[in-house]
Tab-separated table of C-alpha atoms in Angstrom:
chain	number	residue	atom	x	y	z
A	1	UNK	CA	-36.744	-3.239	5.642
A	2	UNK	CA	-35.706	-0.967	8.701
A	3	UNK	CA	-32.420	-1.364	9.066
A	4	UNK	CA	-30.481	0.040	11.932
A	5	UNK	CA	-26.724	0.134	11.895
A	6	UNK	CA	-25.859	0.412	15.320
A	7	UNK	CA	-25.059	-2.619	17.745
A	8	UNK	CA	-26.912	-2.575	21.280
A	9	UNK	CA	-27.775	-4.089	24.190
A	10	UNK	CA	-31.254	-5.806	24.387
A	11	UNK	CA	-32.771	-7.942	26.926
A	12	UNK	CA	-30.439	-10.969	26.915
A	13	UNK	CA	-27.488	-8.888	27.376
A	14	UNK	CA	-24.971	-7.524	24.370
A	15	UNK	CA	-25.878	-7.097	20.566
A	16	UNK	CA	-25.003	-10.268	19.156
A	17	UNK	CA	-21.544	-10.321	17.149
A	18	UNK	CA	-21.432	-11.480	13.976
A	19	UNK	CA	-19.759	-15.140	14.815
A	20	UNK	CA	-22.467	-16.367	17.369
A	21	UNK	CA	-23.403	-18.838	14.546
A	22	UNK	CA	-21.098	-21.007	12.672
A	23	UNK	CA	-18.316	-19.936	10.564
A	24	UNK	CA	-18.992	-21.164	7.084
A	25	UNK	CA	-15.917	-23.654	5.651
A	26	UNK	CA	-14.933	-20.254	3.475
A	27	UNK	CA	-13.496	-18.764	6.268
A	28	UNK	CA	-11.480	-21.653	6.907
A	29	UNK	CA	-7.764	-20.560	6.290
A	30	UNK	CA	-6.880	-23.880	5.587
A	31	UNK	CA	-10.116	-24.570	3.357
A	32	UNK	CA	-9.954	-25.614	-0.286
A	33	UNK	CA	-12.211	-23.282	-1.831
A	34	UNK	CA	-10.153	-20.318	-4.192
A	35	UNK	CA	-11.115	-17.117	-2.904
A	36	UNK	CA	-10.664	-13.909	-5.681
A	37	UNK	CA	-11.278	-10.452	-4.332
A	38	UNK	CA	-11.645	-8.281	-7.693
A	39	UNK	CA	-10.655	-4.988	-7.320
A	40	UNK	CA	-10.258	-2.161	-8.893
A	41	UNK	CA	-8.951	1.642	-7.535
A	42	UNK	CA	-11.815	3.549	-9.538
A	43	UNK	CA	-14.991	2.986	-11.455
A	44	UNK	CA	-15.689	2.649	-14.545
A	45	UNK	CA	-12.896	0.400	-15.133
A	46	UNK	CA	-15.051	-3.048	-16.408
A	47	UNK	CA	-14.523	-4.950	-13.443
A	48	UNK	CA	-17.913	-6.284	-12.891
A	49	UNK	CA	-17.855	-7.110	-16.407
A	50	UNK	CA	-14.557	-8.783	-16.123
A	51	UNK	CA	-15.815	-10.998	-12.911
A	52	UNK	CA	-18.674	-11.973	-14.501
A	53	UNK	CA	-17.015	-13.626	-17.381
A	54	UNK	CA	-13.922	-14.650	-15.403
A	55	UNK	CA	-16.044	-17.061	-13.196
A	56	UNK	CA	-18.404	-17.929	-16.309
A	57	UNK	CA	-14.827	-18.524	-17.855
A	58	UNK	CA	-13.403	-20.939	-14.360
A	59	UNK	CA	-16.525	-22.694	-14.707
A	60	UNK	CA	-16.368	-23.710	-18.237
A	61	UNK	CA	-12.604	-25.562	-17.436
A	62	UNK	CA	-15.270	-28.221	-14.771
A	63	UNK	CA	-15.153	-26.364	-11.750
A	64	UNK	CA	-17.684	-25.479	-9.056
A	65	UNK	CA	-18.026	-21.531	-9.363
A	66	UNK	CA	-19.773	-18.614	-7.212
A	67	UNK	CA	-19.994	-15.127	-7.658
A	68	UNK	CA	-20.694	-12.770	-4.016
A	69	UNK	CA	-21.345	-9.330	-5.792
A	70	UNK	CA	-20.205	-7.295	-2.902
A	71	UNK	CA	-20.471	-4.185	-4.975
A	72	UNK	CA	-23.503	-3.139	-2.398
A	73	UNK	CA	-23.960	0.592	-3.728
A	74	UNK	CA	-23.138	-0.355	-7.545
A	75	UNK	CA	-24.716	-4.321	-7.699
A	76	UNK	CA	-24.731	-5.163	-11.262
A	77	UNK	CA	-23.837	-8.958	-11.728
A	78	UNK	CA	-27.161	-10.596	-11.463
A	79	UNK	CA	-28.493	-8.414	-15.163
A	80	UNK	CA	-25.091	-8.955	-16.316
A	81	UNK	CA	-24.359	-12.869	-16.007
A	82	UNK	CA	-28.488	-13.584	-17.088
A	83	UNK	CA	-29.923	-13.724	-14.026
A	84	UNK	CA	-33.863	-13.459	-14.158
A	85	UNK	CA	-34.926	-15.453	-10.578
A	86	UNK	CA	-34.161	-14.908	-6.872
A	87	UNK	CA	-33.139	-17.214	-4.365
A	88	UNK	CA	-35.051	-19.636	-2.342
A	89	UNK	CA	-34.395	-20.169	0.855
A	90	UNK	CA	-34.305	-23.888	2.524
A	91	UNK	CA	-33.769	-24.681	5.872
A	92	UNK	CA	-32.528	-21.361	6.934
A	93	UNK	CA	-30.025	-20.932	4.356
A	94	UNK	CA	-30.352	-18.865	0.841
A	95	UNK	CA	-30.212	-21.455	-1.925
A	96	UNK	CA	-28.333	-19.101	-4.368
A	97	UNK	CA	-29.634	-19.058	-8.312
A	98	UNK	CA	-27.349	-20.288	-10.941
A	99	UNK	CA	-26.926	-19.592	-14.510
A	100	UNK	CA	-23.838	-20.745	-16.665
A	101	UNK	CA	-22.510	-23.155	-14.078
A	102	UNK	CA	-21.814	-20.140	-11.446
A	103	UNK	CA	-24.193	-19.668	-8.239
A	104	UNK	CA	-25.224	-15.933	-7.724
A	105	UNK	CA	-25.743	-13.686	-4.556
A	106	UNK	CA	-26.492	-10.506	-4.941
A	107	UNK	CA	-27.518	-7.296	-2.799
A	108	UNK	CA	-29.787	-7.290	-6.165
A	109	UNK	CA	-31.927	-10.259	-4.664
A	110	UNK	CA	-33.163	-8.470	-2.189
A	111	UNK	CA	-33.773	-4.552	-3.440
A	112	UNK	CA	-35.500	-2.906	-6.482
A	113	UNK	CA	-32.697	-1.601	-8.963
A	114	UNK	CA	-33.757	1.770	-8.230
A	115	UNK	CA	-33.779	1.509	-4.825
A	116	UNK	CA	-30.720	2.846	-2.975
A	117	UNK	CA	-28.213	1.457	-0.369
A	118	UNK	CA	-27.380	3.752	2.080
A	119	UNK	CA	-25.561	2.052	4.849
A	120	UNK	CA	-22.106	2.686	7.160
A	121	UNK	CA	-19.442	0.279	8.059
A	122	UNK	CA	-21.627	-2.050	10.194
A	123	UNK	CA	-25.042	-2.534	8.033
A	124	UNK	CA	-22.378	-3.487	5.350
A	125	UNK	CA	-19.867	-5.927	7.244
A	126	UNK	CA	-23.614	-7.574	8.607
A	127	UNK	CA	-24.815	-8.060	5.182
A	128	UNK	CA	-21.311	-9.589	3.713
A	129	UNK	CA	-21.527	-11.938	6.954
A	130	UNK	CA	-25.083	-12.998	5.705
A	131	UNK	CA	-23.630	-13.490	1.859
A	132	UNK	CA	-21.144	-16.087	3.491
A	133	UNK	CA	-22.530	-17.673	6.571
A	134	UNK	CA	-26.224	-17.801	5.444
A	135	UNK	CA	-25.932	-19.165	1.758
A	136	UNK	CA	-26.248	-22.635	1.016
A	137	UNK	CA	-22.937	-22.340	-1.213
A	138	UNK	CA	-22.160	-26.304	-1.284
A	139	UNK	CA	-18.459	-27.555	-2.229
A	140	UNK	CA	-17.141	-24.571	-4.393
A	141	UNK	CA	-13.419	-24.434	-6.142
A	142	UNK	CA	-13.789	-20.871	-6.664
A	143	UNK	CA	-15.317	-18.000	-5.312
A	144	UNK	CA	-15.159	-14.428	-6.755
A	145	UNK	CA	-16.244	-11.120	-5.028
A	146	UNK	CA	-17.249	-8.158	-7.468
A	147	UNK	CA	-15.550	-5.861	-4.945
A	148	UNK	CA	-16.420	-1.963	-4.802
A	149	UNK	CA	-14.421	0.490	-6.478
A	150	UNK	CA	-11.733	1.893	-4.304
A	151	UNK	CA	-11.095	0.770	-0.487
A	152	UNK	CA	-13.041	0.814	2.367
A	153	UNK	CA	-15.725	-0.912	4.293
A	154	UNK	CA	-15.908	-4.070	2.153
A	155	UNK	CA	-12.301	-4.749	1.643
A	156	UNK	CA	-12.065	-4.476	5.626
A	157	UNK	CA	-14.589	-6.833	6.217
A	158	UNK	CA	-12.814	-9.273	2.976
A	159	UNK	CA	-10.005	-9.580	5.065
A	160	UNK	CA	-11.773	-10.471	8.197
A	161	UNK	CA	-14.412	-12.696	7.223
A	162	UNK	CA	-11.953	-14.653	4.244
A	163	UNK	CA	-8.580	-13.399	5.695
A	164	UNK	CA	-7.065	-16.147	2.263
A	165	UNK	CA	-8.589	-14.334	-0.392
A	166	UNK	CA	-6.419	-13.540	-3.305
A	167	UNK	CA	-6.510	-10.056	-4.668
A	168	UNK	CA	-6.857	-9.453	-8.319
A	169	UNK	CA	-6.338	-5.565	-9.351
A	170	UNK	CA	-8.437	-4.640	-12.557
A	171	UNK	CA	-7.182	-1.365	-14.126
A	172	UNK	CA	-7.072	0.224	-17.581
A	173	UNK	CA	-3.629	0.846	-19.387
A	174	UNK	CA	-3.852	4.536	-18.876
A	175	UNK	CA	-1.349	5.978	-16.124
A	176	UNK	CA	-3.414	7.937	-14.067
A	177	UNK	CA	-5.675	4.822	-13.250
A	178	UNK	CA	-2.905	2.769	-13.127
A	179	UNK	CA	-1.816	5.094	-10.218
A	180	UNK	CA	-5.258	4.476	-8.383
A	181	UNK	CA	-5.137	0.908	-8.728
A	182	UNK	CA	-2.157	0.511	-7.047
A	183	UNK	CA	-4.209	2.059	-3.637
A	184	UNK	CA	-6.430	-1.018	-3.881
A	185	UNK	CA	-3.494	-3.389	-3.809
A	186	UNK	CA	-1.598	-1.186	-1.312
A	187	UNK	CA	-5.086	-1.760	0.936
A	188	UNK	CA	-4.354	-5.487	0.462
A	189	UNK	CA	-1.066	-5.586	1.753
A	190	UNK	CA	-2.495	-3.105	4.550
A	191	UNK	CA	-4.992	-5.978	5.709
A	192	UNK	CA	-2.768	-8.905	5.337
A	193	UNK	CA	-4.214	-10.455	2.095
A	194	UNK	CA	-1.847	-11.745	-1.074
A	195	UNK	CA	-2.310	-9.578	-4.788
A	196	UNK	CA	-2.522	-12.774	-6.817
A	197	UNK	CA	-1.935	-10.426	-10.280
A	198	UNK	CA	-3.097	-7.250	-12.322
A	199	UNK	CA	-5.388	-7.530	-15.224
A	200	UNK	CA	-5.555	-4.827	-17.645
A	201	UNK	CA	-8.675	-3.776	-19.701
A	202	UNK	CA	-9.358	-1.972	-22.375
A	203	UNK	CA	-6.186	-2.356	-23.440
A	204	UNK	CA	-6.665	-1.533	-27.615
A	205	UNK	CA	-9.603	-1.738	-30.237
A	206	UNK	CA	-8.857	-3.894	-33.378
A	207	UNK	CA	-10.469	-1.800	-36.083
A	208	UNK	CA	-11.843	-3.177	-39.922
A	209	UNK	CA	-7.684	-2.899	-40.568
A	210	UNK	CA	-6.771	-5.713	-38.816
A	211	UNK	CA	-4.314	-3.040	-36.503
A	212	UNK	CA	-4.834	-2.629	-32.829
A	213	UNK	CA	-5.485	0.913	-31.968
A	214	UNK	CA	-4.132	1.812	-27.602
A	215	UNK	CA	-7.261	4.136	-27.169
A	216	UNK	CA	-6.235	4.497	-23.959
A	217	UNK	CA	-2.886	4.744	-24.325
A	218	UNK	CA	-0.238	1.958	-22.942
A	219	UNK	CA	1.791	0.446	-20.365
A	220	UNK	CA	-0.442	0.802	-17.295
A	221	UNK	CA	-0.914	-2.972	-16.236
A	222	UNK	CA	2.855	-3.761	-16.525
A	223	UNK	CA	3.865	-1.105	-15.074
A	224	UNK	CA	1.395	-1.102	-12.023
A	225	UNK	CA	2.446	-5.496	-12.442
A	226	UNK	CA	6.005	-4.738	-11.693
A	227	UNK	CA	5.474	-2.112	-9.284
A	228	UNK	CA	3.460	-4.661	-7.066
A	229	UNK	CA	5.776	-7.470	-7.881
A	230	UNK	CA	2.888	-9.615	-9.399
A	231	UNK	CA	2.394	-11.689	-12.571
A	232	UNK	CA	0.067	-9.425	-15.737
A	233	UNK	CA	-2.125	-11.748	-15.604
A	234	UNK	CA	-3.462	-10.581	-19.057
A	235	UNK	CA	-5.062	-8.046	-21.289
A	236	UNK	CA	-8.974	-7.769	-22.578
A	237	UNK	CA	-9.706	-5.732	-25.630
A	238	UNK	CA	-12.586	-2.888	-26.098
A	239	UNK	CA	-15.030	-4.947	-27.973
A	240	UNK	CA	-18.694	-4.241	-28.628
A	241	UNK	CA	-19.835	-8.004	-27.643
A	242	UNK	CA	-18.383	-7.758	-24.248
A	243	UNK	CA	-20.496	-4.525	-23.744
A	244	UNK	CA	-23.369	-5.380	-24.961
A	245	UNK	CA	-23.238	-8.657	-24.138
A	246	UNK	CA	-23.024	-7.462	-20.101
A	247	UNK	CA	-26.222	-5.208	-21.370
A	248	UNK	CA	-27.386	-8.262	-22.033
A	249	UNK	CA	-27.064	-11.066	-19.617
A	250	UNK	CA	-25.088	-12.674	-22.231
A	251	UNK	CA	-21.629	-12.847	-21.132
A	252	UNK	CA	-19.042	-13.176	-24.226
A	253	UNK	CA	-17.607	-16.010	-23.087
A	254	UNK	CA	-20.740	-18.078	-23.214
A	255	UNK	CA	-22.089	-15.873	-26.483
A	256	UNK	CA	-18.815	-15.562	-28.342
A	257	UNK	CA	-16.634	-17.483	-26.638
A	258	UNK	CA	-14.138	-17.574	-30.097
A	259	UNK	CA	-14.223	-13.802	-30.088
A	260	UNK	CA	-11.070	-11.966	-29.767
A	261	UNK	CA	-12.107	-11.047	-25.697
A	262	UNK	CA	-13.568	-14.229	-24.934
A	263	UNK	CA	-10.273	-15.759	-25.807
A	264	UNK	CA	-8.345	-13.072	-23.911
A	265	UNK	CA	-10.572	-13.742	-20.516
A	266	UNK	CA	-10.096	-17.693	-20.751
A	267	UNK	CA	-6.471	-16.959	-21.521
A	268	UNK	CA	-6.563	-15.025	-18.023
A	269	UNK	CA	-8.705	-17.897	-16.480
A	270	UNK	CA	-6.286	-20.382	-17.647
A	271	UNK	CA	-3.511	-18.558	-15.767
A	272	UNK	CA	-5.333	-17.891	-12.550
A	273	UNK	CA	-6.052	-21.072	-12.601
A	274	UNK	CA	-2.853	-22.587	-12.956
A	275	UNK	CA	-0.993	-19.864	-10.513
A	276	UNK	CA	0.146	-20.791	-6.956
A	277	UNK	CA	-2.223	-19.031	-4.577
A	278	UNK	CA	-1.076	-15.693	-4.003
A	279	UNK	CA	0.099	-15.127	-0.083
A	280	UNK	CA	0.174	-12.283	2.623
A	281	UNK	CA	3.408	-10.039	1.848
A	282	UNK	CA	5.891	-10.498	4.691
A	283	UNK	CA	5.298	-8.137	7.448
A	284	UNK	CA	1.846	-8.267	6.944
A	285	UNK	CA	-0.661	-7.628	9.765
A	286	UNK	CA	-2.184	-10.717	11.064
A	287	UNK	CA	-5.942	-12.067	11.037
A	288	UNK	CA	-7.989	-10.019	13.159
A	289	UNK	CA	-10.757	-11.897	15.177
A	290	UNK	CA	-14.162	-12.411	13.399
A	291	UNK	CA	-16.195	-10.197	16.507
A	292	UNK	CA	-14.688	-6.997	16.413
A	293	UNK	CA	-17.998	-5.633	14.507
A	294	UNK	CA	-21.037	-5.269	16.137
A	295	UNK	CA	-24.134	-4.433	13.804
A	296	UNK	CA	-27.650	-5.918	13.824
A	297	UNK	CA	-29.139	-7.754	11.037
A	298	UNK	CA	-30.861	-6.147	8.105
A	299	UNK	CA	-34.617	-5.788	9.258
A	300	UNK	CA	-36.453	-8.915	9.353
A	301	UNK	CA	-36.432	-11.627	11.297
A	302	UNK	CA	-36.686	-15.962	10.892
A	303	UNK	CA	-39.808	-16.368	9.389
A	304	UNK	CA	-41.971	-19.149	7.099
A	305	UNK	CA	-42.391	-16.277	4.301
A	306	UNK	CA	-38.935	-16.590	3.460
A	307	UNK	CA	-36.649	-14.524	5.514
A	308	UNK	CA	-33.008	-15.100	6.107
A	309	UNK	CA	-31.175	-16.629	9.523
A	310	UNK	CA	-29.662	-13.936	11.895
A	311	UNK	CA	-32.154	-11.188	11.512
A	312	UNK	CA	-31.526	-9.673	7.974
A	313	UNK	CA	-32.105	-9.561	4.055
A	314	UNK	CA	-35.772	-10.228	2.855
A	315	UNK	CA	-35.657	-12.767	0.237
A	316	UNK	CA	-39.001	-11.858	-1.665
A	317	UNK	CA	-39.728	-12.277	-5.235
A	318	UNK	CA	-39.751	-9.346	-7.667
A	319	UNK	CA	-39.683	-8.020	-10.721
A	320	UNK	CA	-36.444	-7.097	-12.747
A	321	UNK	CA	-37.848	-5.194	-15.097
């Protein structure tokens, strides 16, 4: 691919902005479809983890489920929930893979793990465009975004493509990334989306004793809960099976799902399922206009060989190693 990430004018006038095609029904703001924006202030943190077996989790209680993993420098979902094929693409649209009853996309599809990402603000907002507009999602009750660590392009481009996603912070219980956590929710409120709750992970090991042991020390998801006003939604254990079932492609909730963290992640499932959808906070700014980005698409164009609509990711087969 030879991807440029600057908008400009060709022969039929302006670059094209991102909303010449149709919207997809997700960025209806009256649509049906659940939208969760993961987050997480810092690295490092298990949220991928936690995604991955939240929406493995959603789709074991009968609903429709779908994982974007918009983690474009850091993708890691597709190893983690199983994955081992790439999409196919019919009639112009990606047909995303699916594995435990969740539909995957993945900047992963469509670059060797090695291979780097090394984009600006437009390249990305063109390629999260693609993951929405140009996927053949179908009817979906939930939809999940592995969001990056921290704030920035991404969660700028969340708010404009799926201005009713739900923010869900992911943090550990230790203060000082408690304290960067709260920047991802405070970039919520900033864009005018609703922090549906705080999850808190690696909250305590349960050694041979039976007794729970705060490695990390305590208090962190409350306390960043109450500061933002928002339900703790739960708390997930350190537990060897969730790690190496992530290593894996075996997520716990599928492997182990009586474990002591595959119980704590439907617990938080239940919850989020059962919770009132999380809105704007008052004073928030409103929707911005789909077509204040101009970028072009992500090298290749319509073609028989199995490239995707609008000029952009190569869907070719290859190996995963």
């Amino acid at each position: 691919m030879a991807p440029s990430d600057h908008g400009h004018d060709g022969p039929g006038g302006p670059a094209a902005t991102p909303f010449d095609k149709a919207p997809s029904p997700l960025m209806e703001p009256e649509g049906e479809t659940r939208i969760l924006a993961i987050s997480s202030g810092k690295g490092g943190v298990g949220k991928s983890s936690l995604t991955v077996n939240l929406a493995c989790a959603i789709a074991e209680r009968a609903n429709s489920v779908a994982v974007i993993d918009a983690d474009v420098y850091g993708f890691s979902v597709p190893r983690m929930i199983g994955l081992d094929e790439d999409p196919d693409v019919e009639n112009d649209k990606i047909v995303p893979p699916e594995v435990s009853g969740v539909k995957v996309v993945s900047m992963g599809f469509f670059l060797e793990e090695e291979q780097a990402v090394v984009w600006r603000g437009p390249m990305l907002h063109k390629a999260l465009e693609q993951f929405i507009t140009d996927v053949a999602w179908g009817d979906l009750d939930y939809l999940l975004i592995d969001m990056p660590p921290g704030t920035g392009d991404i969660a700028l481009s969340i708010s404009q493509f799926l201005p009713r996603a739900e923010v869900v912070v992911v943090t550990t219980p230790q203060p000082a990334a408690q304290r960067v956590a709260q920047r991802a929710a405070a970039m919520a409120g900033k864009v005018g989306m609703g922090v549906l709750g705080v999850i808190e992970n690696m909250s305590w090991f349960t050694g041979d004793d039976g007794k729970r042991y705060e490695l990390f020390g305590s208090g962190g998801g409350q306390t960043l809960a109450e500061q933002l006003g928002v339900e703790l939604l739960g708390q997930v254990p350190v537990l060897p099976e969730v790690r190496i079932g992530s290593d894996e492609g075996r997520p716990v909730v599928i492997s182990e799902p009586e474990s002591e963290g595959a119980t704590a992640i439907f617990g938080i499932a239940d919850r989020i399922i059962a919770a009132e959808r999380a809105l704007a906070a008052p004073g928030a700014p409103p929707h911005q206009p789909h077509n204040q980005h101009h970028g072009q698409g992500l090298g290749a164009s319509p073609s028989g060989s199995g490239s995707v609509p609008g000029g952009g990711l190569s869907v070719t087969p290859k190996s995963r190693g």
